[in-house]
Structures are given as C-alpha cells and as structure tokens.
XYZ file of C-alpha atoms in Angstrom:
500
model
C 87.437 81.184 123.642
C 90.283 81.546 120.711
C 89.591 83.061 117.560
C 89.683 80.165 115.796
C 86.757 79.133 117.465
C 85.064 82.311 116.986
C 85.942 81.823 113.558
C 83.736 78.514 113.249
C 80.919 80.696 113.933
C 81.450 83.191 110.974
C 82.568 80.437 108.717
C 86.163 79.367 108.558
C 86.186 78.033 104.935
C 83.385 79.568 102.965
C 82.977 82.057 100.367
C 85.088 84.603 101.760
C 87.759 82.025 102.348
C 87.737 81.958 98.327
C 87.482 85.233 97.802
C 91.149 85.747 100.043
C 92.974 82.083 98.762
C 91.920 83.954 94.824
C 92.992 87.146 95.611
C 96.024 85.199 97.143
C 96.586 83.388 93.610
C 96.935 86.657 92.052
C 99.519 87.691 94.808
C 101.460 84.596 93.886
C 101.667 85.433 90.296
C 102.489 88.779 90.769
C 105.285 88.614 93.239
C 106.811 85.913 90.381
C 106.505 88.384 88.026
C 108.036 91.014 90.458
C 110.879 89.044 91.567
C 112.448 87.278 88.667
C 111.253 90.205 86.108
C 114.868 91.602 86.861
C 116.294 88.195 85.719
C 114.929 88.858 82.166
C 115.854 92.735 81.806
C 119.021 91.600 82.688
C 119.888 88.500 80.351
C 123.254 89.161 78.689
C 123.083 88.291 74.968
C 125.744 86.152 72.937
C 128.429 88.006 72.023
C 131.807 87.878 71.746
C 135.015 90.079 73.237
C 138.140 90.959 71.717
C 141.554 92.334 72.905
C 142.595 95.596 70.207
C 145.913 96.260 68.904
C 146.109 99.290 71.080
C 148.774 99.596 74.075
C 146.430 99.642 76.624
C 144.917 95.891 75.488
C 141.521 96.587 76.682
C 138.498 94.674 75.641
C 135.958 96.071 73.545
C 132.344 95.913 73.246
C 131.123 94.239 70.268
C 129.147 97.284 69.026
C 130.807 96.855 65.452
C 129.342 93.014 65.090
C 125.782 92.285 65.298
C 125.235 90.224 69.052
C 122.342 87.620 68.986
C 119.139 88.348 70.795
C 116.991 85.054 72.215
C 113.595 85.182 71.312
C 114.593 89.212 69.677
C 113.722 90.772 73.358
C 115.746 93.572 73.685
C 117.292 93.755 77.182
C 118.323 96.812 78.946
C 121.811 94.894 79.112
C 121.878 94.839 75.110
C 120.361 98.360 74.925
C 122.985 99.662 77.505
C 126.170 97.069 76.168
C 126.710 96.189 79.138
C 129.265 93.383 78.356
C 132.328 91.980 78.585
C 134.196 94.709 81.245
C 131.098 96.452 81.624
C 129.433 92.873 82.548
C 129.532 93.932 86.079
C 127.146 96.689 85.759
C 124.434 94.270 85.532
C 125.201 92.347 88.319
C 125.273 95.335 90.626
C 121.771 96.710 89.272
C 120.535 93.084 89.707
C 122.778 93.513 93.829
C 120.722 97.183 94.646
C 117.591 94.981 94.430
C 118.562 92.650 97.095
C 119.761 95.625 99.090
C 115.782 97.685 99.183
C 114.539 93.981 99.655
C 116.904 93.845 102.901
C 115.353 97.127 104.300
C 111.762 96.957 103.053
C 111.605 93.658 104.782
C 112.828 95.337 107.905
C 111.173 98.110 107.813
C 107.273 97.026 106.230
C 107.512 94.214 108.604
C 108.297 96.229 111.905
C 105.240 99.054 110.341
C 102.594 96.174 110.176
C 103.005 95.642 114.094
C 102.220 99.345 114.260
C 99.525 100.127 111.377
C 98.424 96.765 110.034
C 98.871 93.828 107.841
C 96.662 95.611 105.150
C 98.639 99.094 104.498
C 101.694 97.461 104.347
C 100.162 95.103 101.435
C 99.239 98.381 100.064
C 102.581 100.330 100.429
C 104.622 97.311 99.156
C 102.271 96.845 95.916
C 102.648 100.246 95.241
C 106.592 100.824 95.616
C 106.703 97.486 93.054
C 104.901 99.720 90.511
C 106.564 102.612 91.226
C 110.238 101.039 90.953
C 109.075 99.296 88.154
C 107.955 102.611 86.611
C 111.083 104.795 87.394
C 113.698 101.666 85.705
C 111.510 102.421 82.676
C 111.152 105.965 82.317
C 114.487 107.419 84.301
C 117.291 108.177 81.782
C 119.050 104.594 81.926
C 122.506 104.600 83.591
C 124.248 102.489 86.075
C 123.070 105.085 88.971
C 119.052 105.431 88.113
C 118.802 102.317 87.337
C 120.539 101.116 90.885
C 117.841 103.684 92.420
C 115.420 102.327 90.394
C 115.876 98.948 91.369
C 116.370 99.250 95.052
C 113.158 100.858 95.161
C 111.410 98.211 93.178
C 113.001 96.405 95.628
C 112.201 97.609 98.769
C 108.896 95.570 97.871
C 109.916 92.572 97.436
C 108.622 89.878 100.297
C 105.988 92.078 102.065
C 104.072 92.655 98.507
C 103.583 88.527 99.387
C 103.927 88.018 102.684
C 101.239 90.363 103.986
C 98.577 88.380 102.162
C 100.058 85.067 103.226
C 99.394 86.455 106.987
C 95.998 86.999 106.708
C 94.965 84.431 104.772
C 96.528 82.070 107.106
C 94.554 83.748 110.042
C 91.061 83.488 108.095
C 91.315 79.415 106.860
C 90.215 77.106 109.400
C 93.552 75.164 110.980
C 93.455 72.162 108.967
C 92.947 72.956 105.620
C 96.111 75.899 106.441
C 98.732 74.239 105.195
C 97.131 72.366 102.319
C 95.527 75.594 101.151
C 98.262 78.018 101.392
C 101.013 75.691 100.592
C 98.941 74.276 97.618
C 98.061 77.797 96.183
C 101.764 79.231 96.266
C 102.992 75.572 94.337
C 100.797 75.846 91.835
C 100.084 80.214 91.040
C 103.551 80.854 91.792
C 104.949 77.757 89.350
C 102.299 79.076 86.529
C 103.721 82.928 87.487
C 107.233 81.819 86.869
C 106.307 80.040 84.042
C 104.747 82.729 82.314
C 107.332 85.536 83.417
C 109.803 84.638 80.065
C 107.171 84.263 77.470
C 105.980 87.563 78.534
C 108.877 89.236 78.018
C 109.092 87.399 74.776
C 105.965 88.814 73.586
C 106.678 92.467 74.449
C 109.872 92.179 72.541
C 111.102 94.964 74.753
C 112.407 95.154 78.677
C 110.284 98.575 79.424
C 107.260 96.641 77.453
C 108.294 93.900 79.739
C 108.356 95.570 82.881
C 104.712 97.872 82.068
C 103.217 95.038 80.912
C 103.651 92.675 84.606
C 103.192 96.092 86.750
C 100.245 97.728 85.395
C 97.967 94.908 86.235
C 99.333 93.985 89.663
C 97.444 97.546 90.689
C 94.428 94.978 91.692
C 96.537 93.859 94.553
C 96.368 97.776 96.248
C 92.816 98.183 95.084
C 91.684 95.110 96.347
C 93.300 96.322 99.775
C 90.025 98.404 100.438
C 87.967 95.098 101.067
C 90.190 92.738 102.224
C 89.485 92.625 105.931
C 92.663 93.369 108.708
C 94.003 91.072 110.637
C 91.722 90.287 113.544
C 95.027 88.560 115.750
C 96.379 91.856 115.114
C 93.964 93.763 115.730
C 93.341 91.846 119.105
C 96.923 92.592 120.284
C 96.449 95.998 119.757
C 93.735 96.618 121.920
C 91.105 96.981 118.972
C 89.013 94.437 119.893
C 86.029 96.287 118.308
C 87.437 96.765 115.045
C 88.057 92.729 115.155
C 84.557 92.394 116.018
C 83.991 93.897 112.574
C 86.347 91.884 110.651
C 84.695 88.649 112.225
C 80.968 90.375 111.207
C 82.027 90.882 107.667
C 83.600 87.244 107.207
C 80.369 86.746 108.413
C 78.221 88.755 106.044
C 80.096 87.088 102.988
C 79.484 83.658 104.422
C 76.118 83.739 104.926
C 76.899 83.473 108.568
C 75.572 85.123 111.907
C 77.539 85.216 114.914
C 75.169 85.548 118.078
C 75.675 88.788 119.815
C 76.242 86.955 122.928
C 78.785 84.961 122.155
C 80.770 87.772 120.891
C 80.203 89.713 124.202
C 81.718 86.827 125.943
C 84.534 86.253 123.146
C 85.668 89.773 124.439
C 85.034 89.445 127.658
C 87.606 86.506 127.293
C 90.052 88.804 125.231
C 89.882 91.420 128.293
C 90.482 88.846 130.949
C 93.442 87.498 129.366
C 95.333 90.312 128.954
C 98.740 90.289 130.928
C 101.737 91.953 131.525
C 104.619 90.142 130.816
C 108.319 91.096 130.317
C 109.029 92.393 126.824
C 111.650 89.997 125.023
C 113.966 91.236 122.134
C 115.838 89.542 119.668
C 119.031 89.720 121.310
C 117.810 87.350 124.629
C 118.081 84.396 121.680
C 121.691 85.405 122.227
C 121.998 85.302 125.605
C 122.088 81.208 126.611
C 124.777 79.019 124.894
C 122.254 76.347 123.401
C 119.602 78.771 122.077
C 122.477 81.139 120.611
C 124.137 77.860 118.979
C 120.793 76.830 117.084
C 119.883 80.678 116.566
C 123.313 80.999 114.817
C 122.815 77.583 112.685
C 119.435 78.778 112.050
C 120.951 81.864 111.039
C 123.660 80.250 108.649
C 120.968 78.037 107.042
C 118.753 80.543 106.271
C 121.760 82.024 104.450
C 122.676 79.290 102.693
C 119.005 78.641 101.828
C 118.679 82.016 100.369
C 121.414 82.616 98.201
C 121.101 78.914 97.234
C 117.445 79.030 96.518
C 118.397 82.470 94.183
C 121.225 81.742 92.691
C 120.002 78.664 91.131
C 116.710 80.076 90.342
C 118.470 82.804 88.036
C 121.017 80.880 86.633
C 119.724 80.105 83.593
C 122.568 80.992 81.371
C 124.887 79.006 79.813
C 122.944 75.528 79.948
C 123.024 74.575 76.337
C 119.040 76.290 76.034
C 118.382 79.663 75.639
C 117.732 81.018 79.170
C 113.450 81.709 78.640
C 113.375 78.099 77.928
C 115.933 76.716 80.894
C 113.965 78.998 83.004
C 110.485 77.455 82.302
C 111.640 74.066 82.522
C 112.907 74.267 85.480
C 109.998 76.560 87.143
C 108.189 73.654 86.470
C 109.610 72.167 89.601
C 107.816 74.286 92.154
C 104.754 72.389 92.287
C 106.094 68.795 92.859
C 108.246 70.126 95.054
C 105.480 71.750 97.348
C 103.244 68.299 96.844
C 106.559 66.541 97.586
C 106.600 68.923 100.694
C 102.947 68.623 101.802
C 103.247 64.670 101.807
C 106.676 63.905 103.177
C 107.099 66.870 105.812
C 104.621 65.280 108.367
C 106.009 61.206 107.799
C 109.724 62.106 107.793
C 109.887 64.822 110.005
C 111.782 68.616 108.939
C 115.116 67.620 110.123
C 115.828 64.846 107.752
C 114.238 66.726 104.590
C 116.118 69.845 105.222
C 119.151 67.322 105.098
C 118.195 65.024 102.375
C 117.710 68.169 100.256
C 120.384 70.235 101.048
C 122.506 67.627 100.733
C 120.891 66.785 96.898
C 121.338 70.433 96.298
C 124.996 70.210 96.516
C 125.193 66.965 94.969
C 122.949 68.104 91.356
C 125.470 71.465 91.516
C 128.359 69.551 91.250
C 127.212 67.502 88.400
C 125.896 70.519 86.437
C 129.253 72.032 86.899
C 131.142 68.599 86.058
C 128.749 68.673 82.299
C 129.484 72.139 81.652
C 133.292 71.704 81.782
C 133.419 68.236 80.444
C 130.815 67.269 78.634
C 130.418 71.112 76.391
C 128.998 69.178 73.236
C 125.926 67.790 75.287
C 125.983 70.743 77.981
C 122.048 70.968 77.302
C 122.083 67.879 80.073
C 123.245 70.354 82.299
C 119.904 72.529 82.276
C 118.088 68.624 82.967
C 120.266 68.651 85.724
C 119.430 72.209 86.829
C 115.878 70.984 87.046
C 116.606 68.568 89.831
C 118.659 70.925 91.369
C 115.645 73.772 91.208
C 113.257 70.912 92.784
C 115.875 70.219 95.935
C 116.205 73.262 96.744
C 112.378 74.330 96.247
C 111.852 71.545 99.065
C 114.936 72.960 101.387
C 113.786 76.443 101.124
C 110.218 76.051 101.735
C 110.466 73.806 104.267
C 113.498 75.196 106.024
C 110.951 78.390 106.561
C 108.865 76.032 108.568
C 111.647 74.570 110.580
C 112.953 78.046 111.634
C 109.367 79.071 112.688
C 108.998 75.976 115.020
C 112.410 76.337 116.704
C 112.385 79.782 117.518
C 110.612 80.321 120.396
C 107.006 82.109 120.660
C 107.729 84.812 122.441
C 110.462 86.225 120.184
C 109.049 84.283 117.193
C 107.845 87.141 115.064
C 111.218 89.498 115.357
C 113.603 86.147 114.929
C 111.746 85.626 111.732
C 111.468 89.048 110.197
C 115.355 89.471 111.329
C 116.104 86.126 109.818
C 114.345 86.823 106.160
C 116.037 90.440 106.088
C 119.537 88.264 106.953
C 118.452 85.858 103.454
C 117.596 88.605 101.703
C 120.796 90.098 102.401
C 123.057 87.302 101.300
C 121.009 86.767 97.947
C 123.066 90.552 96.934
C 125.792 88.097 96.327
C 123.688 85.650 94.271
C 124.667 87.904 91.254
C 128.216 87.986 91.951
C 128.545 84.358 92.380
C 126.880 84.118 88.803
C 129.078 86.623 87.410
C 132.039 84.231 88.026
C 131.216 81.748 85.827
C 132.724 84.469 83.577
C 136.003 83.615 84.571
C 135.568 79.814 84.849
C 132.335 77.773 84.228
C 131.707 75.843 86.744
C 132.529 78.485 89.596
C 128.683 78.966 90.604
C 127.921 75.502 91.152
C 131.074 74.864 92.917
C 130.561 77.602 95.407
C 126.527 76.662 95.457
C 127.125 72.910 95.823
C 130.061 73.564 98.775
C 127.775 75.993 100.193
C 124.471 73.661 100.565
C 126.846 70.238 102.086
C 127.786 72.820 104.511
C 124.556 73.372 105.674
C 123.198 70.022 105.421
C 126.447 69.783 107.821
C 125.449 72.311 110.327
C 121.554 70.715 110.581
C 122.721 68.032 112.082
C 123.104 70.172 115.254
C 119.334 71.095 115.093
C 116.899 69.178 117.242
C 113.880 67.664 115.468
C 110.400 69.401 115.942
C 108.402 66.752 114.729
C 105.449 65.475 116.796
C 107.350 67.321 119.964
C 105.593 70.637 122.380
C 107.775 73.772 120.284
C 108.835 76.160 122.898
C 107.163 78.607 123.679
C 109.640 80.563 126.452
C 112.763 81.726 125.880
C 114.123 78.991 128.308
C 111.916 76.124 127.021
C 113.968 77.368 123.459
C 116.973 76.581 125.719
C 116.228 73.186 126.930
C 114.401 72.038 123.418
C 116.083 68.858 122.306
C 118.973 68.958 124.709
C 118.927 65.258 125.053
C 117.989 64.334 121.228
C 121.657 63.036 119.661
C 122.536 63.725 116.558
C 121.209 60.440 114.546
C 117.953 60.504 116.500
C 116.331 61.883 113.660
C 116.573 58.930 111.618
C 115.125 56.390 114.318
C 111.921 58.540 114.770
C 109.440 55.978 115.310
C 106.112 56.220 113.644
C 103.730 56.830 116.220
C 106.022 59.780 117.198
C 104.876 61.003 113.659
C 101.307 61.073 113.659
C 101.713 62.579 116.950
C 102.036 66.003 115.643
C-alpha cells in the first residue's frame, strides 16, 4: 500500500486540499512580492551625467538638477544618488541577494531532510521579514544594505518551495500538475502584477518594502496548522506522526480512515524498509554519459536562470516607464503556464525546452536591434520584451521538469537542490549584465540572446523523457536514451505520447 492510496481514504482532493492550494495562492503572491520587490527599490531614475571642468574629469551626480521620479516613488537609489559612477552600487546590493538566495537554498533545503518541510517554511518566511525589516530601518549604506539584502535573501526559494512540496504530496496524482501548475500561473502573474502599483501607492521604498512584508506574517502563522509532510515523515522513521497527518486530512475532509487499514498501511511501511547503499551527488559524476547530461543539465539550468532573471528585471529603458513594462509583461506568466500544461504532454520536454530557448534568443536580439535602431519607436521594444518574458516563462518552468525526470531517483533530491543553488548563483550576474547596457544598449540582450541559442544548442544532447520508464538507478541514469539520436525528438510518434 502507497500513500497515495492511503490518501484516497482520507480524501485526496477535498476541503483540506483547498485549504493548502489557498494558503498556496498566498505563497505565490508573496514570494512575487519578495523576489522582484528589490527590482523596484532599486529603479534608477532619469537623470543625466556630466563631465566638470576640473582636472580630474570625473562625473558628477546630478544633485544640483532636479532628476525625474516615475510614478513620484522615491527609490532608495534616488534617496542614496546612486548614479552615474556610483550606478554600480545598486547592482551589487541587487548581487548580495542572489548570493543569501545561493546559501539559504543550500542550507533550508539540506535542514528540511533533517527537521521538516514545515519549519523551514517557517524559518524562510521569517528571514524575508526580517531582511526586509533591517534594509528599512539600518542606517542606509552600500554595506547594511548588502547585509540587509543577503539576508532577505537567504529566503528566497524555500519561502515557496516548501509549500509547493507539501501541497504536491496532499493532491491526488492527477489533478497535481493542473492544480499546482495552474495556481502558481495565475497568483504568481496577479503577485507580479500588483508588485509596481504597490510601490506606486506607498510613494516610498521603506513604505514599499513594510507594506508587502507585514502581511506575508500569515505564511509563518499559518505554519502551526498546516500538516508535515507525511513522505517525510515516513522516511524518517515517524510513521506515527504520519499516521496523524493522514487523521487530520481526514478530520477536515469529513473522512475516516479504518483503523485496520492503517495498521496494515504500516505494517507495509515496516516491511519495506531496506538498506541500500547511500548515493551522493558526486556518483552523477562518475560515468561518462550521466556526467555529460549532468553537466548540460547543469549549463541549462544556468542559462535558464540568469535568462529567466535578467529579462524579468529588465524593465528599463523600453520606451515605458519600468512599473508599466513590468506589468505588461508579467502578464505573460499565465499563458505561458496554460501554454505549458497543454503542449508539455503532446510535444514532449525536449522540443519545448528547444523551441523556447531558441525564441528566447531570437525576441532578445530583436529588442536589442529596436533599441539601437529604431530609438524614436523604442516603446516596440517593451512589446517585444513581452514575447521574450512568455518564452522564457515556458523554458524555465518546464526545464525544472525536464531536470527532475532525467536525474535519477536515487540522487534526485540532492541533484535538484544542488542544481537550483547553481541557478541561483548565476542570477548574481543578472545585475551586472543589466548594468552594461550603460555602456552600450543593446549589451543585455546580446549576451541574453547568445546565451539562450547556446543552450537550445547543448539540449540537443539530452534524451527525451516523454512517455519513456525515467531512471531510477544511478546506472539506468547511465544507459537512459543511449540509443535515441539527436533528431529523434521530432519523429516522436503519437501513441508514444499518450503513453506517458
């Protein structure tokens, strides 16, 4: 007996189900608000820079001239003049958060195989608030802010994640990816959304940043009734304290599970315990063909990541002020997961990672050929941005799914918390990249657009997982698609489709 068949008996989609996929709603919203927050505090005004007569030809602020605020919010990059060659101040705030999002990842993720799914959720809620707290409060220069932010940061994916986990483990199987993917496409799209306007509203960056943390406290008190993960508990040994959670999904559902059923459901759990070798992450290393996908995985990821940022936040210079480029383009996330939920399971995830990463590229290079050609209609270029946001919505979110099917079971959990922390890393450089366009215009979407052909490049090396038995062994991760060629993908026959 599984747990999802336990599950049937104390009701795998009733009210309790609703109770986690709301609570999961407000997760969405909040984690918007969390993550791109930092885009708006940040948001350089117009201004304009000026060499002096002096010998030493520096640039000056424009402190003497009045700069222009969009929408009048007052950003902590106005407040601070942090422009022109004090531009790169921002950018390495905006870096230190990217950094704490690195190590929180690592660290909350490798704690919730030891404590839980739920005190993690709790932690990472709380050191959002609290970073979010000490960036308002601490005496604002480049070095409190940096510690501000990294802690702030050190939230960042497990404040979401967590929740994801055990809502996942709660929904009966088939309405799992229709639910969760559904939810985050439309809460997080409405969370983005909003993010601007709010800041437009509060006038004021520490208004701002109060005004999206206070509330998100429901997440950490809600963390007192939200029940643990029962697959976690199980592999711990607490198969009484499972027992519970099942009792209480129960309770809310209007459900009893017989008492005999749940003696032999742990009967079952007893009985199948065995001893098996303990894999790390480094035996993906150790075969060439598993090392050569775990190292394009790797690179994707990567690219997907900074990508996926980096195009997110770049919402200056598009013709629009940046509240409005931003919101326009946010509104992308929920075609792009219906696009996702309809076209993932016909075409298979090789060809859309491909298709989209290659579109990626293809809408960079044409915002960057409007901005430095066409500068008396550049407000195309933010349309533009729009199809780029949707492409790489699809390449991201699906590319997570892709990963999670190639690497194999028994090291899946470490490949994929090793693999976000390695994403999370390379979006520190997201900022940079933006900060070149500085220099020259088009630099971002040069390097963005080179970057995602490149990996559209390097997935042609990855075996399709479409309709196929994922590996579950180190060595069937080995052997997995060894005899697929490289086009194969694009002669996938339709029964092999509704196969899986």
């Amino acid at each position: 007996m599984t747990v999802d068949e336990i599950l049937k008996y104390s009701g795998n989609f009733g009210p309790a189900q609703w109770c986690l996929l709301s609570l999961f709603s407000l997760v969405n919203i909040f984690a918007s608000f969390h993550y791109f927050s930092q885009t708006f505090i940040t948001i350089t005004p117009k201004h304009s820079c000026y060499e002096t007569n002096s010998t030493e030809n520096d640039f000056i602020h424009n402190s003497t001239n009045s700069y222009f605020l969009y929408w009048e919010f007052e950003t902590l990059t106005s407040e601070l003049n942090w422009i022109c060659e004090n531009g790169w101040k921002s950018a390495f705030v905006q870096s230190t958060f990217f950094i704490g999002s690195v190590i929180g990842t690592l660290i909350l993720g490798s704690l919730s195989d030891i404590y839980g799914r739920i005190p993690m959720l709790f932690i990472a809620n709380i050191l959002a608030v609290f970073g979010n707290l000490l960036t308002v409060y601490l005496n604002p220069n480049i070095w409190n802010l940096s510690i501000a932010r990294f802690i702030s940061g050190l939230a960042s994916d497990s404040n979401f994640f967590m929740m994801y986990i055990i809502v996942m483990e709660y929904v009966k199987p088939s309405m799992r990816t229709f639910g969760l993917n559904f939810c985050i496409g439309l809460w997080y799209c409405i969370g983005c959304m909003i993010t601007p306007w709010l800041a437009v509203l509060t006038k004021n960056w520490r208004t701002f940043l109060l005004s999206i943390s206070i509330p998100s406290l429901i997440i950490p008190l809600s963390c007192f009734f939200i029940p643990e993960s029962a697959q976690w508990l199980l592999s711990v040994g607490r198969t009484d304290d499972a027992m519970t959670c099942f009792k209480k999904v129960a309770r809310i559902n209007k459900k009893k599970i017989p008492s005999d059923l749940l003696e032999h459901f742990k009967s079952t759990v007893n009985n199948n315990k065995t001893f098996v070798r303990k894999s790390s992450l480094w035996d993906l290393f150790k075969t060439p063909k598993l090392r050569r996908k775990t190292f394009i995985l790797i690179f994707k990821t990567i690219v997907l990541s900074l990508c996926y940022d980096a195009i997110s936040r770049n919402i200056e210079g598009l013709g629009l002020d940046p509240f409005t480029v931003f919101t326009i383009t946010s509104a992308s996330i929920l075609p792009s997961c219906i696009t996702i939920l309809i076209w993932q399971d016909k075409l298979g995830r090789k060809i859309l990672a491909i298709l989209f990463l290659l579109l990626t590229g293809l809408f960079n290079f044409i915002q960057g050929s409007v901005l430095v050609f066409c500068k008396k209609v550049v407000f195309i270029a933010a349309i533009v941005g729009l199809f780029g946001r949707f492409s790489v919505n699809i390449a991201y979110n699906s590319g997570t799914q892709y990963a999670a099917e190639l690497i194999p079971t028994q090291v899946r959990g470490q490949g994929l918390a090793v693999m976000h922390a390695v994403g999370y890393a390379a979006t520190f450089f997201s900022s940079q990249i933006l900060y070149l366009g500085n220099f020259w215009i088009a630099t971002p979407q040069i390097i963005l657009g080179v970057l995602s052909i490149t990996g559209a490049i390097f997935c042609l090396y990855l075996p399709e997982t479409l309709g196929k038995d994922l590996p579950a062994t180190l060595q069937d991760g080995e052997v997995f698609g060894e005899k697929e060629k490289m086009w194969e993908f694009l002669k996938l026959k339709r029964k092999d489709r509704r196969k899986f």
